[in-house]
Coordinates of C-alpha atoms in Angstrom, one line a residue:
X1 CA 87.2 155.0 171.6
X2 CA 89.6 153.7 168.9
X3 CA 93.2 155.0 168.9
X4 CA 93.8 157.7 166.2
X5 CA 97.2 157.3 164.5
X6 CA 98.7 160.2 162.5
X7 CA 101.5 158.2 161.0
X8 CA 101.5 154.8 159.4
X9 CA 102.9 152.2 161.7
X10 CA 105.6 149.9 160.1
X11 CA 107.4 147.1 161.8
X12 CA 110.9 145.6 161.2
X13 CA 110.6 142.4 163.3
X14 CA 113.4 139.9 163.9
X15 CA 112.4 136.3 164.8
X16 CA 114.5 133.4 166.0
X17 CA 116.3 132.1 169.0
X18 CA 119.9 133.2 169.5
X19 CA 120.4 129.9 171.4
X20 CA 119.8 127.9 168.3
X21 CA 122.7 129.0 166.1
X22 CA 121.5 130.1 162.7
X23 CA 117.9 130.4 164.0
X24 CA 119.2 133.6 165.7
X25 CA 119.7 135.4 162.4
X26 CA 116.6 137.7 162.9
X27 CA 117.7 139.1 166.2
X28 CA 121.4 139.5 165.1
X29 CA 120.3 141.3 161.9
X30 CA 118.2 143.7 164.0
X31 CA 121.2 144.4 166.2
X32 CA 123.3 145.3 163.1
X33 CA 120.5 147.5 161.7
X34 CA 120.0 149.4 164.9
X35 CA 123.8 149.9 165.3
X36 CA 124.0 151.5 161.8
X37 CA 120.6 153.2 161.2
X38 CA 118.2 155.5 162.9
X39 CA 114.6 154.7 162.2
X40 CA 111.9 157.4 161.9
X41 CA 108.9 157.8 164.1
X42 CA 106.3 155.3 163.2
X43 CA 108.7 152.4 162.6
X44 CA 108.9 149.8 165.3
X45 CA 112.1 147.7 165.3
X46 CA 111.7 144.8 167.6
X47 CA 113.4 141.4 168.4
X48 CA 110.4 139.0 168.9
X49 CA 112.4 135.9 169.7
X50 CA 110.2 132.9 169.1
X51 CA 106.8 134.5 169.7
X52 CA 104.5 131.5 168.9
X53 CA 101.0 132.4 170.1
X54 CA 102.0 136.0 170.8
X55 CA 102.9 136.8 167.1
X56 CA 99.4 138.0 166.0
X57 CA 99.0 140.6 168.7
X58 CA 102.5 141.9 168.0
X59 CA 101.6 142.4 164.3
X60 CA 97.9 143.5 164.4
X61 CA 98.6 147.3 164.7
X62 CA 101.1 147.4 161.8
X63 CA 100.2 148.8 158.4
X64 CA 103.3 147.2 156.9
X65 CA 105.9 144.7 158.2
X66 CA 109.3 143.3 157.3
X67 CA 110.1 140.1 159.1
X68 CA 113.7 138.8 159.3
X69 CA 113.9 135.1 160.0
X70 CA 115.5 131.9 158.8
X71 CA 113.6 129.3 156.9
X72 CA 114.3 125.7 156.0
X73 CA 114.2 125.4 152.2
X74 CA 115.8 124.0 149.1
X75 CA 118.3 126.8 148.6
X76 CA 121.9 127.0 149.6
X77 CA 122.3 127.9 153.3
X78 CA 122.8 131.6 153.7
X79 CA 120.8 132.5 150.6
X80 CA 118.7 135.6 151.2
X81 CA 115.2 135.3 149.9
X82 CA 112.1 137.5 150.1
X83 CA 108.5 136.3 150.4
X84 CA 105.4 138.4 149.9
X85 CA 102.2 137.8 151.8
X86 CA 100.5 136.1 148.9
X87 CA 103.4 133.7 148.5
X88 CA 103.3 132.8 152.2
X89 CA 99.5 132.3 152.1
X90 CA 99.9 129.7 149.3
X91 CA 102.2 127.5 151.5
X92 CA 100.4 124.6 153.1
X93 CA 100.0 124.8 156.8
X94 CA 101.3 121.5 158.0
X95 CA 101.6 119.8 161.4
X96 CA 104.6 121.3 163.3
X97 CA 105.9 121.3 166.9
X98 CA 108.5 124.0 167.6
X99 CA 108.8 127.2 169.7
X100 CA 107.7 129.1 166.5
X101 CA 104.3 127.5 166.4
X102 CA 101.8 128.7 165.5
X103 CA 103.8 130.0 162.6
X104 CA 103.7 133.0 160.3
X105 CA 101.2 131.4 157.9
X106 CA 98.7 130.7 160.7
X107 CA 99.3 134.2 162.2
X108 CA 98.5 135.9 158.8
X109 CA 95.3 133.8 158.5
X110 CA 94.2 134.8 162.0
X111 CA 94.9 138.5 161.3
X112 CA 93.2 138.3 157.9
X113 CA 90.1 136.9 159.4
X114 CA 90.1 139.6 162.1
X115 CA 90.6 142.3 159.4
X116 CA 93.8 143.4 161.1
X117 CA 96.5 142.0 158.7
X118 CA 99.2 144.4 157.6
X119 CA 98.5 145.5 154.0
X120 CA 102.2 145.3 153.0
X121 CA 104.3 142.4 154.0
X122 CA 107.9 141.4 153.1

């Protein structure tokens, strides 16, 4: 029998490795948020580390999600940027080999095909 939820389930998820300097920003940001804020029931705040293959199951029960992570881009280091789901889906999935793989793009594709992708994503 499927689980019945009475509250929407939202996630604030930090990704990254604290051993890899700036790649640990997601976990550090979560520590600061948890030290200063109390989150309501129905909001899951979690340090995911570098989840790789485990990312899809960690997101599949969420209605909305905020992921805090670092990205390599063309902006000044330390620049805060937000991406919506549709922007991430337009990025090409290229060959990679890191502890993050498969990445967020591949995870969203997997969840979308399974009909389990969060409806709101930031």
